[in-house]
Amino acid sequence: MSIIKLDQNTINHIAAGEVIDRPSSIVKELVENSIDANATNISVEIKDGGISLIRITDNGDGIEEGDIKLAFERHSTSKIKDTVDLASISSLGFRGEALSSIAAVCQVELITKTKDAMTGYRYRIEGDEEKAFEEIGAPDGTTFIVRNIFFNTPARRKFLKTASTESGYISEIIEKIALSHPEISFTFINNGKTRIYTPGNCNLKDTIYSIYGKEITDNLVEVNYKDENIEISGFAGKAIISKGNRSNENYFINGRYIKSEIISKAIEEGYKFILMQHKYPFTVINFNIDNKYIDVNVHPSKMELRFCNAPEIYPVIVETVKDALTEKENIIDAKIDDEKQVEKKIDRKPEPFETKRNKVEVKEEIKPEKVSNKPKVNYENIKPKKDEEVHEQMTYDFLSEEARPKHKIIGQVFETYWIVEYEDEMFIIDQHAAHEKVNFERLMKRFENNDISSQTLTQPIILNLSMKDANIVEQYLDNFNEIGFVIEPFQGTDFAVRAVPSELYTLDSEDVLMDIIDSFTAEIGSMVPNIITEKIMSMSCKAAIKGNTKISFAEADALIDELLSCENPYNCPHGRPTIIKMSKEELEKKFKRIV
């Protein structure tokens, strides 16, 4: 078989396949270009999931006349000049393939004008073939109109999903980009209806509100950290707004939405002490990292990156997230009112874009979207009211030493929950979850201080293990020793347990140990640094007071004292809440004393 050199048209289609796989890819590339062009207002309009039409309008710098055609050539870019620049990329788009790739498989129309130019220009190109280039009246900025994706490659068009699914992909892209750039006002219009509008007022919390609504915004804590290598800022959600998947884990590197296994694991590790298993957090966190430590030129979509200092930044992210969550009150407010409360929503429809954009002669049945340069949206209603601030402060008094003498223990219900009255609120404490937490923090402190004590057994426990389990115990013998077990090989695949952690001496130590061995077995080949912590969680659970166990007022009082002295008293090691609260006002509403 002879080797041939591909023609330029085929090469362009191959390149397009690497960069453009669906309408959302086009939107991502063009919106990133608008951001790089210093736009403060960006409007994205689509029809039929972006398959038949994508229109992106911005008020950015525009493109000079002499650069318009050049911009559509492969590997043409204004972002880098040579390989040296690849090490310090600060812009979002830099490959120089986006416009040529889009033009290779779509019908593209460009309308652009720079701020200094008297007139603008219209350029049409379809499948790499130039159709028109003319002078035109236009406002400052750039409008891209992309029609009929894959019109000349029908085989690829077959792999697109339904219009509603493709719209969902585009909406997700715009949400992520809007969250990473709260200084820019974004509008997303789908089949004539405005679906997303962000104010562009530089306030990240306002942007989160405009996308996710009041419930999410009301349950956020601020995240901040800075050293010479990394700066972290943004918001992390409380446990109450966690989900069963990672769709709400938003994080950005130097203004770019990125997927990173390292960052995801670090964030989830920071949440581990408050989230139940198989629950994932809501986050909007920005990471500013020196470009010399990262490589974003890993994948054509620029959605993945590599770190050269991952071992250094991993623990920093874990501790930053954990510290932010630990410092904030996380008691769940249990509302018992049956009536649905109607929240006042922000009108997300943008005001008119006061420019001459309506003079652009665009031959399309949908008129260009009008976006305001200075949106006048009142976001005061998302700020805490004075009574809410007082209510929040009262909750902290509850947790303070000064408030402790005012706690009034009412009693135990269902031999599991303790009711505590404090001022105008009722707090309900789960004795098992609370005792778990107390044990966990006590054991963790001892572990960190190398103060784990062991109790020698009068009669050693002989473990009869399978070959697989025996290999696990032998592999992690030092780890078992660290947490208080003294285990020695006995004969064959049997092991003798000579001592156990003091806290487990009164329990069935063999059952506890086998649980830990089983969990090690499940994780064979994927040993992680926090595995010891997980085992201590298991131990603290086993040693805790169970539900349906009656304890005295004195024991409950001592348990509450220990719980409130914990670093994080709000959740057990598995993420379940230890305390919930209910206000006097809520009870009075239920009994119709107030309306």
XYZ file of C-alpha atoms in Angstrom:
595
model
C 0.000 0.000 0.000
C 1.518 3.306 -1.089
C 1.686 6.367 1.149
C 0.021 9.529 -0.141
C -0.122 13.095 1.126
C -3.627 14.252 2.034
C -5.084 17.256 0.273
C -5.661 20.448 2.273
C -9.456 20.040 2.284
C -9.189 16.604 3.954
C -6.627 17.935 6.428
C -9.007 20.749 7.379
C -11.857 18.312 7.972
C -9.664 16.137 10.171
C -8.639 19.211 12.203
C -12.287 20.239 12.460
C -13.120 16.812 13.862
C -10.566 17.306 16.635
C -11.933 20.694 17.695
C -15.616 20.689 16.644
C -17.731 17.672 17.546
C -21.093 19.345 18.260
C -22.726 22.810 18.440
C -21.552 23.340 22.021
C -17.922 23.112 20.800
C -18.585 26.026 18.439
C -20.207 28.065 21.197
C -17.298 27.410 23.568
C -14.642 28.429 21.054
C -16.430 31.600 19.899
C -17.419 32.746 23.399
C -13.835 32.277 24.588
C -12.688 34.410 21.660
C -15.186 37.101 22.717
C -13.772 37.041 26.240
C -10.230 37.343 24.885
C -11.454 40.352 22.863
C -12.311 42.162 26.155
C -16.089 41.941 25.698
C -18.272 42.959 28.646
C -21.546 41.784 27.072
C -21.897 38.481 25.220
C -25.133 37.200 23.748
C -25.549 33.600 22.538
C -28.631 32.751 20.487
C -29.419 29.313 19.057
C -32.124 27.537 17.117
C -32.736 23.783 17.021
C -30.042 23.050 19.570
C -27.534 25.090 17.584
C -27.753 22.679 14.661
C -29.413 25.143 12.294
C -28.269 28.455 13.860
C -25.794 29.841 16.369
C -25.440 33.605 16.721
C -22.840 35.048 19.107
C -22.657 38.809 19.564
C -20.170 40.723 21.686
C -19.106 44.326 22.305
C -15.398 43.508 22.295
C -12.431 44.877 20.376
C -13.509 43.604 16.964
C -11.171 42.371 14.187
C -9.077 44.607 11.978
C -9.899 44.518 8.246
C -6.541 43.030 7.311
C -6.867 40.230 9.897
C -10.357 38.985 9.004
C -9.436 36.482 6.295
C -6.218 35.514 8.066
C -8.197 34.601 11.193
C -9.874 31.740 9.280
C -6.603 30.137 8.216
C -5.284 27.151 10.167
C -2.852 27.848 12.995
C -3.421 31.583 12.795
C -3.763 33.229 16.193
C -3.174 36.516 17.963
C -2.501 34.779 21.282
C 0.957 33.253 20.798
C 3.970 33.806 18.534
C 6.208 30.798 19.161
C 6.756 27.763 21.405
C 8.071 29.968 24.201
C 4.629 31.542 24.558
C 3.052 28.104 25.108
C 4.600 28.086 28.573
C 2.794 31.248 29.648
C -0.653 31.214 28.031
C -3.126 33.541 29.718
C -5.845 33.725 27.063
C -8.656 31.191 26.675
C -8.297 30.440 22.977
C -4.825 30.031 21.508
C -4.565 27.079 19.135
C -5.444 29.014 15.992
C -7.706 26.207 14.788
C -11.161 27.262 15.984
C -12.331 29.530 13.160
C -10.815 27.413 10.386
C -12.344 24.274 11.911
C -15.775 25.883 12.231
C -15.644 27.222 8.680
C -14.635 23.785 7.396
C -17.958 22.211 8.438
C -20.405 25.143 8.712
C -21.764 28.142 6.836
C -20.193 31.084 8.661
C -20.914 34.810 8.543
C -18.769 37.320 10.420
C -19.729 40.950 11.103
C -17.091 42.963 12.931
C -15.960 46.514 13.670
C -13.112 47.876 15.755
C -13.671 50.897 17.980
C -11.421 53.125 15.873
C -12.844 52.164 12.482
C -15.517 54.207 10.710
C -17.269 51.144 9.299
C -17.411 47.423 9.858
C -17.041 44.397 7.576
C -19.040 41.333 6.659
C -17.249 38.125 5.673
C -18.974 34.911 4.565
C -17.240 31.564 4.234
C -18.733 28.087 3.744
C -16.726 24.884 3.953
C -13.444 26.774 3.518
C -14.836 28.522 0.407
C -15.011 32.330 0.556
C -18.442 33.651 -0.463
C -18.413 37.388 0.267
C -16.349 40.174 1.788
C -17.857 43.672 2.002
C -17.856 46.911 3.969
C -20.937 47.391 6.153
C -22.355 49.615 8.875
C -21.963 47.856 12.215
C -21.608 48.563 15.937
C -18.335 48.024 17.814
C -17.622 44.380 18.434
C -18.183 41.112 16.618
C -21.129 38.964 15.576
C -20.666 35.376 14.404
C -23.555 33.658 12.648
C -23.008 29.937 12.184
C -25.580 27.957 10.207
C -26.093 24.287 9.390
C -23.343 22.498 11.278
C -21.852 19.588 9.297
C -23.787 20.615 6.186
C -21.028 19.147 4.033
C -20.312 16.099 6.211
C -23.733 14.449 6.690
C -22.187 11.320 8.202
C -20.996 13.355 11.187
C -24.331 15.143 11.490
C -26.000 11.785 12.164
C -24.113 11.516 15.442
C -25.660 14.691 16.877
C -28.338 14.162 19.504
C -31.794 15.724 19.708
C -32.145 19.503 19.631
C -33.090 19.611 23.331
C -30.035 17.541 24.304
C -27.689 19.703 22.228
C -29.293 22.808 23.794
C -28.517 21.355 27.207
C -24.851 20.977 26.322
C -24.714 24.601 25.182
C -26.513 25.846 28.284
C -24.017 23.996 30.492
C -21.061 25.537 28.646
C -22.486 29.052 29.042
C -23.181 28.496 32.735
C -19.598 27.375 33.360
C -18.088 30.272 31.416
C -20.418 32.808 33.081
C -19.406 31.546 36.524
C -15.742 31.940 35.639
C -16.296 35.513 34.415
C -18.722 37.381 36.698
C -17.428 40.653 35.235
C -19.139 39.831 31.911
C -22.893 39.906 31.280
C -24.035 36.761 29.455
C -27.359 36.176 27.714
C -28.455 32.804 26.347
C -31.493 32.671 24.049
C -32.895 29.311 22.958
C -35.553 29.332 20.227
C -36.473 32.919 21.010
C -36.660 32.551 24.810
C -34.077 33.963 27.224
C -32.846 31.071 29.357
C -29.818 32.587 31.075
C -28.978 36.163 31.987
C -26.143 37.209 34.270
C -25.598 40.804 35.423
C -21.870 41.135 34.741
C -21.398 43.266 37.863
C -18.228 41.452 39.057
C -20.162 39.867 41.944
C -19.764 36.087 41.772
C -22.591 35.469 44.220
C -24.997 37.445 42.025
C -23.932 35.336 39.048
C -24.537 32.143 41.030
C -27.965 33.468 42.004
C -28.914 34.240 38.404
C -28.031 30.695 37.312
C -28.930 28.498 40.296
C -31.467 30.555 42.254
C -32.022 31.493 45.878
C -31.818 28.118 47.635
C -28.296 27.453 46.394
C -27.144 31.035 46.994
C -28.443 31.011 50.575
C -26.372 27.941 51.431
C -22.893 29.020 50.378
C -19.750 29.665 52.399
C -16.829 31.710 51.157
C -13.514 30.047 50.260
C -10.249 32.029 50.362
C -6.559 31.154 50.411
C -3.382 32.660 49.011
C 0.320 31.848 48.967
C 3.189 32.415 46.539
C 2.092 29.581 44.228
C -1.707 29.499 44.327
C -4.687 31.714 45.069
C -8.081 30.143 45.813
C -11.364 32.052 45.977
C -15.057 31.420 45.489
C -17.874 29.592 47.245
C -18.559 26.116 48.597
C -22.042 24.806 49.301
C -23.247 23.425 52.611
C -24.091 19.730 52.840
C -27.807 20.408 52.432
C -27.369 21.308 48.728
C -25.185 18.334 47.802
C -26.159 16.091 44.884
C -25.751 12.479 43.830
C -23.400 13.421 40.973
C -20.586 15.856 40.209
C -22.587 18.157 37.922
C -22.400 21.039 40.410
C -18.665 20.826 41.010
C -17.529 24.003 39.251
C -13.881 24.985 39.416
C -11.739 27.149 37.186
C -8.007 27.494 36.566
C -6.912 31.024 35.634
C -10.399 31.814 34.342
C -10.740 28.588 32.352
C -13.301 25.858 33.085
C -11.258 22.702 33.524
C -11.773 19.064 34.410
C -9.102 17.783 36.757
C -9.143 14.517 38.677
C -6.661 15.958 41.154
C -8.798 18.998 41.953
C -12.035 16.978 42.123
C -10.483 14.533 44.569
C -9.025 17.343 46.676
C -12.367 19.173 46.887
C -14.231 15.976 47.775
C -11.590 15.133 50.370
C -12.190 18.550 51.960
C -15.914 17.735 52.129
C -15.482 14.224 53.430
C -16.236 15.132 57.026
C -19.689 16.572 56.235
C -21.001 14.669 53.199
C -22.579 11.241 53.172
C -21.162 8.628 50.834
C -22.109 9.015 47.160
C -22.965 12.684 47.664
C -21.049 15.435 45.865
C -20.716 19.128 46.699
C -21.777 22.357 45.050
C -18.733 24.530 44.417
C -17.756 27.562 42.384
C -14.041 27.912 43.083
C -11.414 29.858 41.157
C -7.769 28.806 41.216
C -5.082 31.223 40.081
C -1.898 29.255 39.512
C 1.360 30.370 37.942
C 1.316 29.160 34.330
C 4.740 27.569 34.744
C 3.116 24.892 36.918
C 0.378 23.863 34.466
C -0.001 22.623 30.899
C -3.385 23.302 29.277
C -2.202 22.227 25.839
C -3.092 18.614 26.609
C -6.288 18.081 24.621
C -7.867 19.858 21.632
C -10.837 20.935 23.764
C -8.464 22.527 26.331
C -10.713 21.022 29.049
C -7.927 19.040 30.726
C -4.582 20.040 32.165
C -1.501 18.677 33.841
C 0.106 19.931 37.050
C 3.819 19.685 37.680
C 3.321 20.448 41.389
C 0.262 18.288 42.172
C 1.673 16.906 45.471
C 2.029 20.477 46.742
C -1.366 21.878 45.756
C -3.466 18.808 46.688
C -3.246 19.220 50.503
C -3.641 23.000 50.162
C -6.990 22.573 48.375
C -8.158 19.940 50.875
C -7.400 22.116 53.899
C -8.773 25.315 52.322
C -12.136 23.701 51.562
C -12.269 21.968 54.937
C -11.393 25.151 56.838
C -14.082 27.149 55.033
C -16.740 24.579 55.880
C -15.560 24.121 59.466
C -15.741 27.820 60.269
C -19.384 28.151 59.183
C -22.509 27.075 60.999
C -23.913 23.963 59.333
C -26.952 23.132 61.417
C -29.892 22.144 59.224
C -32.993 24.291 59.702
C -35.960 21.915 59.889
C -39.034 23.723 58.572
C -42.322 21.999 59.249
C -44.650 24.423 57.494
C -46.616 22.565 54.805
C -47.437 25.609 52.722
C -45.140 26.156 49.776
C -43.246 29.372 50.088
C -43.140 31.369 46.871
C -39.739 32.980 46.424
C -39.418 36.274 44.637
C -37.387 35.676 41.503
C -35.175 38.095 39.597
C -36.376 38.998 36.142
C -33.485 37.590 34.128
C -34.511 39.173 30.854
C -31.873 41.686 29.734
C -32.495 45.301 28.926
C -31.941 46.518 25.353
C -28.364 46.707 24.109
C -28.208 50.420 23.302
C -26.027 50.359 20.201
C -26.467 50.582 16.453
C -26.594 46.789 16.183
C -30.059 46.981 14.681
C -28.478 48.571 11.607
C -26.505 45.408 10.776
C -28.002 43.846 7.668
C -28.287 40.231 8.786
C -30.316 38.105 6.431
C -31.930 35.898 9.055
C -35.421 35.674 10.433
C -34.229 36.104 14.040
C -33.301 39.653 14.980
C -30.018 40.257 16.804
C -30.437 40.178 20.573
C -30.201 43.514 22.332
C -28.153 43.568 25.511
C -27.598 46.400 27.953
C -24.095 47.697 28.599
C -25.149 48.601 32.155
C -27.813 46.195 33.377
C -29.999 47.736 36.075
C -30.934 44.711 38.123
C -31.601 45.069 41.834
C -29.959 42.243 43.722
C -30.643 43.609 47.192
C -33.211 40.921 47.848
C -30.532 38.236 47.996
C -28.637 39.967 50.808
C -29.377 38.752 54.349
C -31.947 40.834 56.192
C -31.201 42.096 59.678
C -33.473 39.539 61.359
C -31.708 36.728 59.463
C -28.351 38.036 60.662
C -29.626 38.039 64.237
C -31.007 34.522 63.767
C -27.626 33.307 62.453
C -25.804 34.958 65.348
C -28.178 33.284 67.800
C -27.261 29.906 66.328
C -23.559 30.639 66.987
C -24.328 31.618 70.591
C -25.844 28.219 70.846
C -22.366 26.866 70.032
C -20.419 29.209 72.287
C -19.193 28.697 75.835
C -21.256 31.695 76.950
C -24.449 30.138 75.613
C -23.859 26.675 77.054
C -25.256 27.431 80.575
C -28.501 28.595 78.940
C -29.093 25.261 77.214
C -32.132 23.504 78.641
C -32.210 19.761 78.003
C -35.864 18.820 77.625
C -35.479 15.067 77.236
C -34.986 12.111 74.924
C -37.443 10.939 72.252
C -37.487 7.533 70.563
C -34.474 6.661 72.756
C -32.318 8.249 70.051
C -32.807 12.032 69.870
C -32.207 14.661 72.541
C -34.144 17.931 72.529
C -32.396 21.081 73.734
C -34.146 24.438 74.150
C -32.131 27.615 73.674
C -33.815 31.030 73.556
C -36.343 30.933 70.687
C -35.109 27.751 69.038
C -35.287 24.020 69.591
C -32.253 21.891 68.740
C -32.515 18.141 68.151
C -29.353 16.067 68.575
C -28.875 12.520 67.252
C -26.995 10.752 70.064
C -25.401 8.136 67.783
C -24.190 10.655 65.182
C -23.008 12.978 67.951
C -21.074 10.240 69.751
C -19.563 9.112 66.437
C -18.284 12.627 65.866
C -16.835 12.950 69.348
C -15.046 9.587 69.014
C -13.786 10.452 65.541
C -12.214 13.766 66.527
C -10.741 12.298 69.690
C -9.153 9.444 67.745
C -7.968 11.745 64.975
C -6.217 14.016 67.463
C -4.526 11.048 69.074
C -3.518 9.702 65.687
C -2.083 13.068 64.607
C -0.167 13.351 67.902
C 1.095 9.747 67.730
C -0.875 9.099 70.910
C -2.913 6.041 69.889
C -2.937 3.627 72.821
C -3.350 -0.130 72.592
C -4.829 -2.604 75.063
C -3.114 -6.004 75.227
C -5.532 -8.923 74.977
C -5.359 -11.651 77.594
C -6.186 -14.152 74.853
C -5.009 -13.268 71.333
C -7.559 -13.309 68.519
C -6.643 -15.733 65.752
C -7.763 -14.551 62.311
C -8.310 -17.349 59.796
C -7.973 -15.483 56.514
C -8.197 -16.290 52.859
C -5.049 -15.907 50.772
C -6.349 -12.596 49.414
C -7.156 -11.166 52.865
C -3.871 -12.458 54.267
C -1.975 -10.622 51.543
C -3.875 -7.425 52.408
C -3.080 -7.694 56.128
C 0.576 -8.402 55.386
C 0.751 -5.488 52.937
C -0.789 -3.014 55.404
C 0.593 -4.394 58.654
C 2.267 -1.070 59.498
C -0.995 0.788 58.891
C -2.873 -1.458 61.309
C -0.139 -0.890 63.862
C -0.478 2.892 63.449
C -4.123 2.813 64.504
C -3.550 0.591 67.524
C -3.737 -3.018 66.337
C -0.791 -5.282 67.103
C -0.959 -8.124 64.584
C 1.614 -10.853 63.955
C 1.832 -13.675 61.399
C 0.774 -16.933 63.080
C 0.851 -19.825 60.656
C -0.027 -20.158 57.001
C -2.608 -17.491 56.228
C -3.554 -17.055 59.907
C -2.651 -13.998 61.981
C -2.633 -13.408 65.738
C -4.060 -10.147 67.088
C -2.144 -9.366 70.326
C -3.580 -5.909 71.085
C -6.383 -3.598 69.925
C -7.038 0.165 70.213
C -8.103 1.016 73.744
C -11.405 2.495 72.560
C -12.400 -0.853 71.032
C -11.407 -3.077 73.949
C -14.974 -3.535 75.185
C -16.359 -4.245 71.703
C -16.161 -7.287 69.477
C -12.693 -6.416 68.219
C -12.653 -9.268 65.723
C -15.777 -7.950 63.952
C -14.356 -4.424 63.828
C -11.047 -5.691 62.477
C -12.702 -7.824 59.798
C -14.769 -4.828 58.675
C -11.560 -2.856 58.237
C -9.849 -5.732 56.380
C -12.866 -6.006 54.059
C -12.687 -2.311 53.265
C -8.965 -2.598 52.556
C -9.699 -5.538 50.245
C -12.226 -3.472 48.282
C -9.590 -0.803 47.726
C -6.666 -3.043 46.810
C -4.521 -1.404 44.180
C -5.887 2.052 44.977
C -4.429 2.791 48.404
C -4.868 6.501 49.098
C -3.301 8.715 51.794
C -6.575 9.191 53.669
C -7.222 5.462 54.051
C -6.227 5.593 57.727
C -8.834 8.289 58.326
C -11.496 6.078 56.773
C -10.593 3.241 59.081
C -10.766 5.533 62.109
C -14.232 6.583 60.915
C -15.194 2.921 60.918
C -13.778 2.470 64.415
C -15.544 5.531 65.819
C -18.838 4.312 64.370
C -18.451 0.907 65.983
C -17.659 2.446 69.377
C -20.518 4.974 69.372
C -23.738 4.824 71.364
C -26.406 3.331 69.137
C -29.834 4.675 68.409
C -32.683 3.130 70.437
C -30.426 3.181 73.509
C -31.597 4.999 76.604
C -28.975 7.176 78.291
C -29.253 9.437 81.325
C -29.584 13.232 81.370
C -26.077 13.443 82.836
C -24.653 11.292 80.017
C -26.504 13.360 77.416
C -25.267 16.588 79.000
C -21.660 15.347 78.913
C -22.075 14.209 75.283
C -23.418 17.628 74.250
C -20.466 19.292 75.985
C -18.034 17.127 74.041
C -19.899 17.617 70.764
C -19.893 21.407 70.986
C -16.161 21.378 71.649
C -15.515 19.494 68.402
C -13.800 21.197 65.480
C -16.870 20.443 63.372
C -19.889 19.495 65.500
C -22.412 19.557 62.657
C -21.892 16.212 60.930
C -20.820 12.693 61.804
C -17.787 11.205 59.970
C -20.121 9.781 57.303
C -21.737 13.146 56.588
C -25.041 12.712 58.422
C -26.176 15.725 60.476
C -25.670 15.598 64.238
C -27.941 18.588 64.982
C -31.027 20.073 63.407
C -32.936 23.121 64.626
C -36.501 24.370 64.596
C -37.618 27.856 65.527
C -40.417 28.801 67.871
C -41.894 30.755 64.972
C -42.145 27.598 62.858
C -44.004 25.791 65.628
C -46.372 28.704 66.119
C -47.107 28.733 62.391
C -47.958 25.037 62.560
C -50.356 25.613 65.455
C -51.840 28.641 63.625
C -50.824 31.023 66.406
C -49.290 33.191 63.708
C -49.825 33.273 59.955
